[in-house]
XYZ file of C-alpha atoms in Angstrom:
644
model
C -47.651 -3.126 -3.273
C -46.212 -4.465 -0.052
C -42.435 -4.746 -0.017
C -40.259 -6.667 2.401
C -36.687 -5.402 2.762
C -34.711 -8.416 3.970
C -31.464 -7.079 5.496
C -28.511 -9.335 6.332
C -26.323 -7.581 8.903
C -23.476 -8.560 11.189
C -22.309 -5.346 12.860
C -23.137 -1.665 13.512
C -26.677 -2.194 14.848
C -27.400 1.545 14.929
C -26.709 1.903 11.215
C -28.713 -1.238 10.486
C -31.798 0.041 12.288
C -31.360 3.454 10.652
C -31.421 1.820 7.213
C -34.507 -0.222 8.094
C -36.368 2.819 9.442
C -35.578 4.878 6.358
C -36.805 2.174 3.980
C -40.098 1.434 5.743
C -40.776 5.148 6.260
C -40.308 5.812 2.555
C -42.428 2.847 1.392
C -46.198 3.072 1.069
C -46.460 -0.422 2.570
C -43.066 -1.696 3.636
C -41.699 -4.072 6.260
C -38.050 -4.574 7.167
C -36.906 -8.019 8.298
C -33.392 -8.091 9.759
C -31.260 -11.192 10.073
C -28.421 -10.438 12.494
C -25.491 -12.814 12.188
C -25.244 -15.449 14.917
C -21.532 -14.710 15.311
C -22.167 -11.080 16.276
C -21.918 -9.944 19.864
C -24.850 -10.455 22.208
C -24.631 -6.807 23.262
C -25.018 -5.586 19.660
C -27.960 -7.926 19.113
C -29.608 -6.705 22.327
C -29.314 -3.081 21.164
C -30.813 -3.982 17.801
C -33.589 -5.942 19.489
C -34.467 -3.015 21.767
C -34.571 -0.584 18.837
C -36.698 -2.925 16.691
C -39.177 -3.431 19.540
C -40.214 0.199 19.140
C -40.866 -0.180 15.401
C -44.023 -2.121 14.434
C -42.817 -2.516 10.836
C -39.355 -3.852 11.709
C -38.851 -7.504 12.670
C -35.827 -9.547 13.661
C -35.296 -13.107 12.449
C -35.443 -15.396 15.469
C -33.496 -18.317 13.981
C -30.078 -16.838 13.269
C -27.324 -18.434 11.170
C -23.581 -17.818 11.182
C -22.709 -16.237 7.844
C -18.981 -16.673 7.319
C -17.666 -15.806 3.879
C -18.457 -18.558 1.388
C -20.397 -20.618 3.941
C -23.840 -22.181 3.711
C -24.879 -19.814 6.487
C -25.260 -17.096 3.851
C -27.986 -19.242 2.300
C -29.556 -20.320 5.596
C -29.949 -16.715 6.742
C -32.341 -15.557 3.971
C -34.136 -18.944 3.922
C -34.794 -18.721 7.668
C -36.108 -15.213 7.147
C -38.392 -16.308 4.300
C -39.817 -19.107 6.455
C -40.586 -16.636 9.252
C -42.179 -14.205 6.767
C -44.391 -17.051 5.586
C -45.270 -18.096 9.150
C -46.223 -14.517 10.020
C -48.591 -14.290 7.034
C -47.009 -11.070 5.768
C -47.700 -11.899 2.084
C -45.618 -9.213 0.276
C -45.494 -8.524 -3.427
C -41.685 -8.615 -3.515
C -38.848 -9.527 -1.147
C -35.656 -7.519 -1.701
C -32.439 -8.939 -0.264
C -29.983 -6.321 1.008
C -26.987 -6.189 3.304
C -26.148 -3.814 6.107
C -23.604 -2.241 3.718
C -26.303 -1.400 1.130
C -27.964 1.984 0.727
C -30.801 3.202 -1.482
C -29.648 5.430 -4.310
C -33.109 6.252 -5.778
C -36.447 7.082 -4.148
C -38.335 4.093 -2.748
C -41.446 5.517 -4.432
C -39.684 5.080 -7.786
C -38.816 1.504 -6.801
C -42.482 0.784 -6.079
C -43.512 2.171 -9.469
C -40.795 0.156 -11.215
C -41.884 -3.105 -9.577
C -45.521 -2.372 -10.381
C -44.654 -1.793 -14.046
C -42.585 -5.008 -14.081
C -44.821 -7.109 -11.846
C -44.042 -10.826 -12.019
C -40.413 -10.462 -13.143
C -37.689 -11.972 -10.991
C -34.720 -9.642 -10.498
C -31.845 -12.051 -10.033
C -28.750 -13.136 -11.927
C -29.398 -16.690 -13.109
C -26.640 -17.750 -15.507
C -24.696 -20.822 -16.509
C -21.102 -21.484 -15.434
C -19.743 -18.871 -17.848
C -20.897 -16.265 -15.280
C -17.835 -17.199 -13.215
C -15.064 -14.975 -14.513
C -12.048 -16.775 -13.087
C -11.371 -19.918 -11.090
C -13.561 -22.934 -10.464
C -16.794 -23.311 -12.415
C -18.418 -26.751 -12.430
C -15.811 -27.807 -9.883
C -17.751 -25.681 -7.388
C -20.381 -28.395 -7.092
C -18.648 -31.473 -8.501
C -16.364 -31.702 -5.451
C -17.061 -31.289 -1.751
C -15.764 -28.292 0.160
C -15.879 -29.120 3.857
C -13.265 -26.667 5.097
C -13.372 -22.938 5.727
C -11.568 -21.154 2.900
C -10.145 -18.395 5.075
C -9.173 -20.259 8.226
C -8.331 -23.689 6.750
C -6.907 -22.986 3.278
C -4.356 -25.822 3.356
C -6.933 -28.439 4.354
C -9.322 -27.132 1.725
C -6.703 -27.253 -1.026
C -5.478 -30.736 -0.160
C -9.010 -32.091 0.145
C -9.777 -30.798 -3.326
C -6.581 -32.274 -4.764
C -7.293 -35.700 -3.250
C -10.859 -35.748 -4.566
C -9.698 -34.782 -8.028
C -6.908 -37.386 -7.943
C -9.384 -40.127 -6.928
C -12.028 -38.819 -9.382
C -14.611 -38.389 -6.648
C -16.962 -36.235 -8.685
C -20.648 -36.162 -7.760
C -23.825 -35.551 -9.702
C -26.018 -32.489 -9.430
C -29.394 -33.064 -7.694
C -32.077 -34.512 -9.953
C -34.483 -31.991 -11.433
C -32.079 -29.072 -10.974
C -29.579 -27.406 -13.314
C -26.683 -25.429 -11.821
C -27.170 -21.675 -12.091
C -24.898 -18.913 -10.834
C -25.205 -15.245 -9.978
C -24.901 -12.501 -7.418
C -26.217 -13.050 -3.910
C -28.405 -9.911 -4.084
C -31.869 -10.260 -5.598
C -35.499 -9.069 -5.586
C -38.012 -11.906 -5.983
C -41.777 -12.131 -6.073
C -43.350 -13.682 -3.029
C -44.952 -16.370 -5.203
C -41.506 -17.552 -6.282
C -40.142 -17.391 -2.725
C -43.035 -19.472 -1.423
C -42.754 -22.022 -4.255
C -39.030 -22.322 -3.565
C -39.619 -23.012 0.149
C -42.200 -25.673 -0.696
C -39.897 -27.397 -3.184
C -36.962 -27.392 -0.760
C -39.160 -28.855 2.005
C -40.412 -31.602 -0.314
C -36.911 -33.073 -0.727
C -34.482 -31.717 1.921
C -31.642 -33.883 0.586
C -31.389 -31.685 -2.489
C -30.820 -28.604 -0.337
C -28.314 -30.482 1.826
C -26.258 -31.122 -1.314
C -25.364 -27.414 -1.377
C -23.920 -27.399 2.136
C -20.576 -28.505 0.678
C -20.463 -26.559 -2.593
C -18.037 -23.696 -3.133
C -19.671 -20.311 -2.370
C -23.268 -21.565 -2.118
C -24.772 -18.059 -1.855
C -23.908 -17.600 -5.549
C -25.673 -20.839 -6.555
C -28.560 -22.055 -4.366
C -31.311 -19.447 -4.833
C -30.217 -18.946 -8.438
C -30.563 -22.670 -9.169
C -34.062 -22.921 -7.686
C -35.290 -19.794 -9.473
C -33.939 -21.240 -12.727
C -35.895 -24.442 -12.080
C -39.193 -22.812 -11.033
C -39.454 -19.750 -13.291
C -39.576 -19.562 -17.062
C -36.550 -17.800 -18.621
C -38.685 -14.972 -19.997
C -39.685 -13.913 -16.482
C -36.113 -13.751 -15.162
C -34.573 -10.296 -15.615
C -31.020 -11.618 -15.377
C -29.945 -8.891 -12.967
C -30.749 -7.611 -9.508
C -31.626 -4.106 -8.377
C -28.390 -3.508 -6.457
C -25.320 -1.917 -8.010
C -21.931 -3.344 -7.077
C -18.648 -3.528 -8.886
C -15.116 -4.817 -8.563
C -11.765 -3.211 -9.186
C -9.324 -4.454 -11.809
C -7.770 -6.506 -9.002
C -10.964 -8.389 -8.191
C -11.689 -6.503 -4.972
C -15.187 -5.175 -4.251
C -15.432 -1.429 -4.608
C -16.170 0.366 -1.331
C -17.965 3.670 -1.782
C -17.018 6.721 0.277
C -18.162 10.323 0.626
C -16.182 11.365 -2.440
C -18.257 8.951 -4.566
C -21.530 10.781 -3.825
C -21.941 12.161 -7.365
C -21.168 8.778 -8.875
C -23.702 6.998 -6.675
C -26.357 9.608 -7.468
C -25.903 8.872 -11.190
C -26.630 5.129 -10.898
C -29.717 3.629 -12.514
C -29.957 0.849 -9.923
C -32.095 1.296 -6.809
C -29.483 0.216 -4.251
C -25.693 0.358 -4.021
C -23.106 -1.649 -2.095
C -20.610 -1.705 -0.447
C -20.824 1.635 1.295
C -18.184 2.428 3.891
C -19.622 2.670 7.426
C -17.562 5.853 7.796
C -19.102 7.584 4.750
C -21.422 9.771 6.832
C -22.191 12.314 4.091
C -22.905 9.675 1.456
C -25.071 7.765 3.904
C -27.115 10.849 4.811
C -27.597 11.736 1.129
C -28.749 8.214 0.208
C -31.192 7.893 3.097
C -32.626 11.314 2.295
C -32.979 10.303 -1.345
C -34.926 7.192 -0.285
C -37.761 9.366 0.988
C -37.782 11.757 -1.963
C -40.730 12.121 -4.300
C -40.877 10.004 -7.438
C -40.612 12.426 -10.367
C -42.101 9.883 -12.780
C -39.106 9.776 -15.120
C -38.798 6.888 -17.550
C -36.613 4.063 -16.271
C -33.364 3.248 -18.010
C -31.430 0.020 -17.665
C -31.344 -0.927 -13.979
C -28.836 -3.727 -14.561
C -25.683 -3.431 -12.443
C -22.678 -2.273 -14.469
C -20.203 -4.856 -13.163
C -20.471 -7.059 -16.262
C -20.435 -4.215 -18.797
C -16.868 -3.519 -19.801
C -17.602 -0.350 -21.744
C -19.359 1.247 -18.798
C -16.447 0.246 -16.581
C -14.088 1.993 -19.015
C -16.234 5.129 -18.803
C -16.013 4.984 -15.030
C -12.252 4.517 -15.239
C -11.589 7.244 -17.745
C -14.186 9.949 -17.363
C -15.487 9.883 -13.820
C -14.072 13.216 -12.596
C -13.363 12.655 -8.926
C -10.470 12.102 -6.566
C -10.081 8.596 -5.207
C -12.552 7.306 -7.785
C -13.395 3.628 -7.906
C -11.616 3.119 -11.239
C -9.011 5.261 -12.955
C -6.743 4.954 -15.959
C -3.590 3.839 -14.209
C -4.971 1.583 -11.494
C -3.358 -1.501 -13.005
C 0.144 -0.041 -13.338
C 0.012 2.363 -10.384
C 1.179 5.531 -12.151
C 1.527 7.754 -9.092
C 1.759 11.115 -10.838
C -1.485 10.727 -12.769
C -3.302 9.550 -9.631
C -2.178 12.710 -7.820
C -3.300 14.757 -10.818
C -6.886 13.711 -10.062
C -6.988 16.554 -7.515
C -6.484 20.157 -8.617
C -6.687 21.824 -5.213
C -3.526 22.782 -3.259
C -2.102 21.007 -0.250
C 0.845 21.646 2.039
C 3.588 19.169 2.951
C 5.853 20.007 5.881
C 8.947 17.976 5.064
C 11.587 17.195 7.643
C 12.324 15.448 10.937
C 9.250 14.966 13.159
C 10.948 16.980 15.911
C 10.688 19.999 13.594
C 7.548 19.367 11.547
C 5.388 18.866 14.646
C 5.942 22.390 16.077
C 5.637 23.911 12.600
C 2.179 22.418 12.046
C 1.129 23.189 15.622
C 2.010 26.826 14.981
C -0.285 27.187 11.974
C -3.518 28.867 13.035
C -5.359 29.520 9.778
C -9.000 28.402 9.752
C -8.608 27.495 6.069
C -6.130 24.752 6.996
C -6.709 21.182 8.198
C -3.623 20.252 10.209
C -2.721 16.574 9.952
C 0.145 14.536 11.352
C 2.539 11.981 9.898
C 0.051 10.391 7.518
C 2.627 7.861 6.281
C 4.104 6.942 9.661
C 4.650 3.141 9.502
C 2.962 2.714 12.898
C -0.311 4.555 12.204
C -2.058 7.036 9.950
C -1.241 10.323 11.683
C -4.316 12.540 11.416
C -3.168 15.223 13.843
C -5.402 16.762 16.468
C -8.788 18.403 16.582
C -9.018 22.105 17.430
C -9.784 21.191 21.042
C -6.541 19.241 21.295
C -7.875 15.665 21.204
C -6.386 13.176 18.772
C -8.303 13.123 15.495
C -9.405 9.493 15.177
C -10.852 9.686 11.672
C -11.292 12.065 8.763
C -14.035 11.452 6.247
C -14.059 7.739 6.993
C -10.268 7.343 6.920
C -9.108 6.235 10.371
C -5.821 6.218 12.280
C -5.758 2.427 12.137
C -6.147 2.204 8.349
C -2.489 1.345 7.726
C -3.288 -1.659 5.520
C -5.649 0.391 3.354
C -3.086 3.198 3.096
C -0.205 0.902 2.222
C -2.217 -0.949 -0.412
C -2.137 2.197 -2.576
C -0.484 5.217 -0.902
C -1.125 7.640 -3.764
C -4.831 6.849 -3.876
C -5.027 7.139 -0.094
C -3.371 10.559 -0.200
C -5.765 11.714 -2.909
C -8.792 10.593 -0.916
C -7.436 12.237 2.225
C -7.007 15.515 0.368
C -10.526 15.288 -1.017
C -12.066 14.732 2.410
C -10.139 17.371 4.336
C -11.811 20.756 4.755
C -9.878 23.603 3.155
C -6.162 23.094 2.576
C -4.714 19.944 4.207
C -1.302 20.303 5.868
C 0.633 17.020 6.120
C 3.776 16.258 8.130
C 6.197 14.062 6.213
C 9.458 12.491 7.298
C 11.961 11.994 4.451
C 12.082 8.300 5.382
C 8.362 7.668 4.920
C 6.854 6.554 1.576
C 9.842 7.874 -0.418
C 8.488 6.893 -3.843
C 5.244 8.763 -3.255
C 7.084 11.716 -1.732
C 9.215 11.982 -4.872
C 5.994 12.355 -6.886
C 4.570 14.866 -4.391
C 7.667 17.013 -4.899
C 6.807 17.080 -8.614
C 3.123 17.832 -8.040
C 2.284 21.437 -9.030
C -0.478 21.498 -6.395
C 1.944 20.735 -3.539
C 3.483 23.493 -1.430
C 6.498 21.989 0.326
C 7.807 23.566 3.514
C 11.334 22.129 3.672
C 12.680 21.867 7.225
C 16.129 20.753 6.086
C 19.613 21.520 7.421
C 21.771 24.192 5.849
C 25.338 24.885 6.928
C 27.026 25.337 3.576
C 28.756 21.952 3.844
C 27.060 19.150 1.881
C 28.491 16.270 3.918
C 27.639 17.967 7.200
C 24.084 18.686 5.996
C 23.536 15.044 5.168
C 24.857 14.004 8.553
C 22.700 16.578 10.328
C 19.585 15.241 8.623
C 20.543 11.684 9.570
C 21.071 12.857 13.142
C 17.655 14.481 13.225
C 16.084 11.283 11.877
C 18.045 8.899 14.086
C 14.917 7.784 15.965
C 13.463 6.710 12.619
C 16.267 4.443 11.354
C 17.113 0.734 11.702
C 19.903 1.728 14.102
C 17.327 3.077 16.568
C 16.101 -0.511 17.034
C 19.542 -1.969 17.773
C 19.751 -2.967 21.474
C 22.385 -1.296 23.607
C 24.013 -4.672 24.260
C 24.895 -4.924 20.557
C 27.190 -1.911 20.957
C 29.469 -3.642 23.461
C 33.027 -3.678 22.187
C 32.342 -1.276 19.310
C 34.435 1.856 19.094
C 31.943 4.723 19.796
C 33.376 6.819 16.991
C 32.820 4.038 14.468
C 29.299 3.470 15.772
C 28.571 7.190 15.387
C 29.895 7.103 11.828
C 27.642 4.128 11.075
C 24.624 5.957 12.488
C 25.237 9.173 10.570
C 26.871 8.085 7.343
C 24.897 4.940 6.500
C 21.528 6.656 5.970
C 23.206 9.769 4.531
C 25.383 8.012 1.985
C 24.828 9.132 -1.581
C 25.500 5.595 -2.763
C 22.646 4.068 -4.806
C 19.877 2.705 -2.644
C 20.963 4.418 0.579
C 20.195 8.053 -0.078
C 17.630 8.418 -2.886
C 18.553 10.960 -5.518
C 15.622 13.228 -4.744
C 16.843 13.729 -1.165
C 20.275 14.772 -2.367
C 18.568 16.951 -4.956
C 16.605 18.708 -2.210
C 19.734 19.445 -0.230
C 21.358 20.743 -3.408
C 18.292 22.871 -4.046
C 18.259 24.379 -0.579
C 21.970 25.196 -0.963
C 21.103 27.092 -4.132
C 22.847 24.775 -6.582
C 21.660 23.294 -9.855
C 19.340 20.354 -9.729
C 17.967 17.778 -12.147
C 15.111 16.292 -10.137
C 12.326 18.501 -11.442
C 11.684 20.253 -8.122
C 10.773 23.921 -8.515
C 11.893 26.557 -6.042
C 8.644 28.479 -6.456
C 6.741 25.572 -4.902
C 8.947 25.381 -1.836
C 9.280 27.440 1.327
C 12.661 26.897 2.946
C 12.989 26.660 6.719
C 16.708 25.856 6.977
C 18.300 25.075 10.309
C 21.638 24.244 11.928
C 23.002 23.679 15.431
C 24.284 26.299 17.847
C 27.257 24.046 18.589
C 28.542 24.157 15.023
C 31.723 26.179 14.460
C 31.827 29.599 12.868
C 32.427 28.099 9.461
C 28.703 27.278 9.319
C 26.522 29.796 7.520
C 25.149 32.432 9.937
C 21.487 32.599 10.969
C 21.043 35.782 8.971
C 21.685 33.926 5.745
C 19.166 31.254 6.624
C 16.655 33.993 7.414
C 17.222 35.568 3.983
C 16.703 32.194 2.304
C 13.409 31.788 4.144
C 12.124 35.252 3.218
C 13.200 34.895 -0.408
C 11.329 31.602 -0.734
C 8.175 33.232 0.664
C 8.375 36.078 -1.825
C 8.900 33.815 -4.844
C 6.300 31.192 -3.892
C 3.741 30.560 -6.615
C 0.991 30.168 -4.007
C 1.496 33.737 -2.723
C -1.792 34.937 -4.232
C -3.920 32.271 -2.504
C -6.299 33.634 0.159
C -4.797 31.360 2.826
C -1.158 32.120 2.042
C -0.736 35.397 3.964
C -1.867 33.770 7.206
C 0.421 30.808 6.545
C 3.396 33.089 5.921
C 2.700 35.089 9.085
C 2.559 31.916 11.189
C 5.733 30.540 9.596
C 7.627 33.750 10.387
C 6.609 33.442 14.010
C 7.490 29.729 14.207
C 10.857 30.332 12.525
C 11.668 33.117 14.952
C 10.701 31.047 17.988
C 12.002 27.640 16.976
C 14.459 27.830 14.096
C 17.187 30.126 15.359
C 20.297 27.932 15.749
C 19.380 25.700 18.662
C 20.515 22.194 19.635
C 17.084 21.526 21.166
C 15.741 21.157 17.640
C 17.046 17.611 17.582
C 15.796 14.646 19.638
C 18.146 13.334 22.297
C 21.624 14.437 23.226
C 24.486 14.941 20.815
C 27.192 12.424 21.774
C 30.853 13.479 21.656
C 31.412 11.058 18.769
C 28.520 12.526 16.747
C 29.764 16.021 17.537
C 33.185 15.038 16.264
C 31.788 13.952 12.934
C 29.817 17.206 12.670
C 32.703 19.385 13.829
C 30.535 20.690 16.659
C 31.783 22.295 19.866
C 30.662 19.750 22.458
C 32.767 18.614 25.450
C 34.598 15.418 24.576
C 34.305 15.859 20.816
C 37.996 16.577 20.290
C 39.015 13.534 22.325
C 36.541 11.340 20.434
C 37.906 12.515 17.106
C 41.543 11.998 18.112
C 40.694 8.576 19.580
C 39.264 7.399 16.280
C 42.179 8.809 14.322
C 44.765 7.078 16.498
C 42.845 3.816 16.739
C 43.671 3.734 20.452
C 41.623 2.500 23.384
C 40.467 -0.961 24.278
C 37.456 -0.807 21.959
C 39.443 -0.227 18.762
C 41.128 -2.723 16.496
C 39.908 -5.677 14.471
C 39.397 -7.888 17.494
C 36.882 -5.443 19.053
C 34.406 -5.566 16.142
C 32.415 -8.784 16.550
C 28.953 -10.002 15.552
C 25.910 -7.696 15.533
C 24.236 -5.411 12.964
C 26.099 -2.209 13.832
C 29.410 -4.018 14.207
C 28.996 -5.750 10.856
C 28.307 -2.424 9.255
C 31.294 -0.822 11.006
C 33.497 -3.582 9.631
C 32.327 -2.830 6.094
C 32.758 0.918 6.536
C 36.345 0.460 7.691
C 37.149 -1.840 4.773
C 37.525 -4.974 6.876
C 34.404 -6.854 5.556
């Protein structure tokens, strides 16, 4: 049986041609016809054209349509392809519509046997309006949708409201009954040819659909329903796809490989373009031998609630498509989906960066500030270059990360080789970090200050994080007329305040923990290695370096991960880094310590005594109520001094 694989693609020409080659190579008599979106770059199309020219069984559609989401172009594209297939006299048994984000998940030989056993059946969803789960149903065709949903939402909404107000409903084309279903189908060539003939006989009926809502879910389905008897319509396609509880299409990654391999359908979508391992496995499976096993139900699972529940509850993989707590975002149970250890280096970036750089174990994957607001920090490769992606997760995937941080962390852990090591600033993703500190699989290396004075420790941590606070973005001009001592107090005491909402309880609990006190936050000492630090400029009242060294060694000895094969190397590297970097040293902190900051810390820095006495006396031209005027820091200083 001759098969035509009709592929709609709009980007990544190399992956598109790779898919086409794999399908035609695996088929006994297969042809791939590629429609490349008219909006795509000319350079990409030229590369695809050059690659297809070397493949006698791969063709490109000459008449290209622009396939924006929900546009009639998504109907024109396959219709143009079908017309060119007819003109070329290819005469296949079946035409299978795929996208560039589809992959085969069963052998093509098994697909050929399945279609032979079910010859004459049309594999397409062809349902009444109840197929639409939410939103418009008959309104999709009763009213006209002239505007682009994504770029002109206001015009679209108002146009619809006006039509409904004026009762401007229209009738469905004569001889047709509206039918709905997924865009992805596998149809016999006889049906495709009959459909083209019927559309050509009365073009006005096809033109009607140019202004319906999401025509790719209605046009082909309606014509198949009109031309084919119900008993010959399977009611499903051959491509598996599903949606999350939030109505978003599931995107499959490398960590879904086992799930994809278990599917009864012949194709799966959407597959991430970065899922290299999953892609390789699927393309290899396409050319595998058909073992002759009996076919089960090939219907996609998207409409079967019980199977969705099974996927949610029992699919045993990190970052799975569905999971129990997706709707309510229970962070702890999402993290529990992974049972392998990971390391979090917690502290100011000025300290966590050299710590991670000093870890040399081959069992470790060293990452950066994964939850940095500006980018997904993935660290560096062994050769020193920035790591741009890891298992399909890229540095620019901030929106994906922030949509569900816990799920992103779980997927990152699953895709990292060995034990991932993550840098984490206390100001980044605090809710998730609180759960990580409770996670029994997390080893936390706490680069936190320890001087024996709770207030000073909080201020030291604020000082170390000063480049990562709202005050770092205040322009210098805003400080004009503000007493420097008050500004320093605002910088150090605002983020460090233990007042609700300013210094989350878990941060205070960590500082209590590192000081050896009681804690109520559920953080266990045996899951934490302490790398305490202070400043050389602090007075003798601060705890000596020897005590901090003893705290570090004691935490290594009591760590519950001590028996892991990678732990000895980690401990050896940490001892070296602590010796080189964590002896009392002002260079640990970014920037210079101002006299006013030194005064608040009680540090021995020139000018500190004068700054402290100046604030106490209220002297100098910058002090007094008249000196504190508008501006974010000044407003805060006013509140701190009780003059708000």
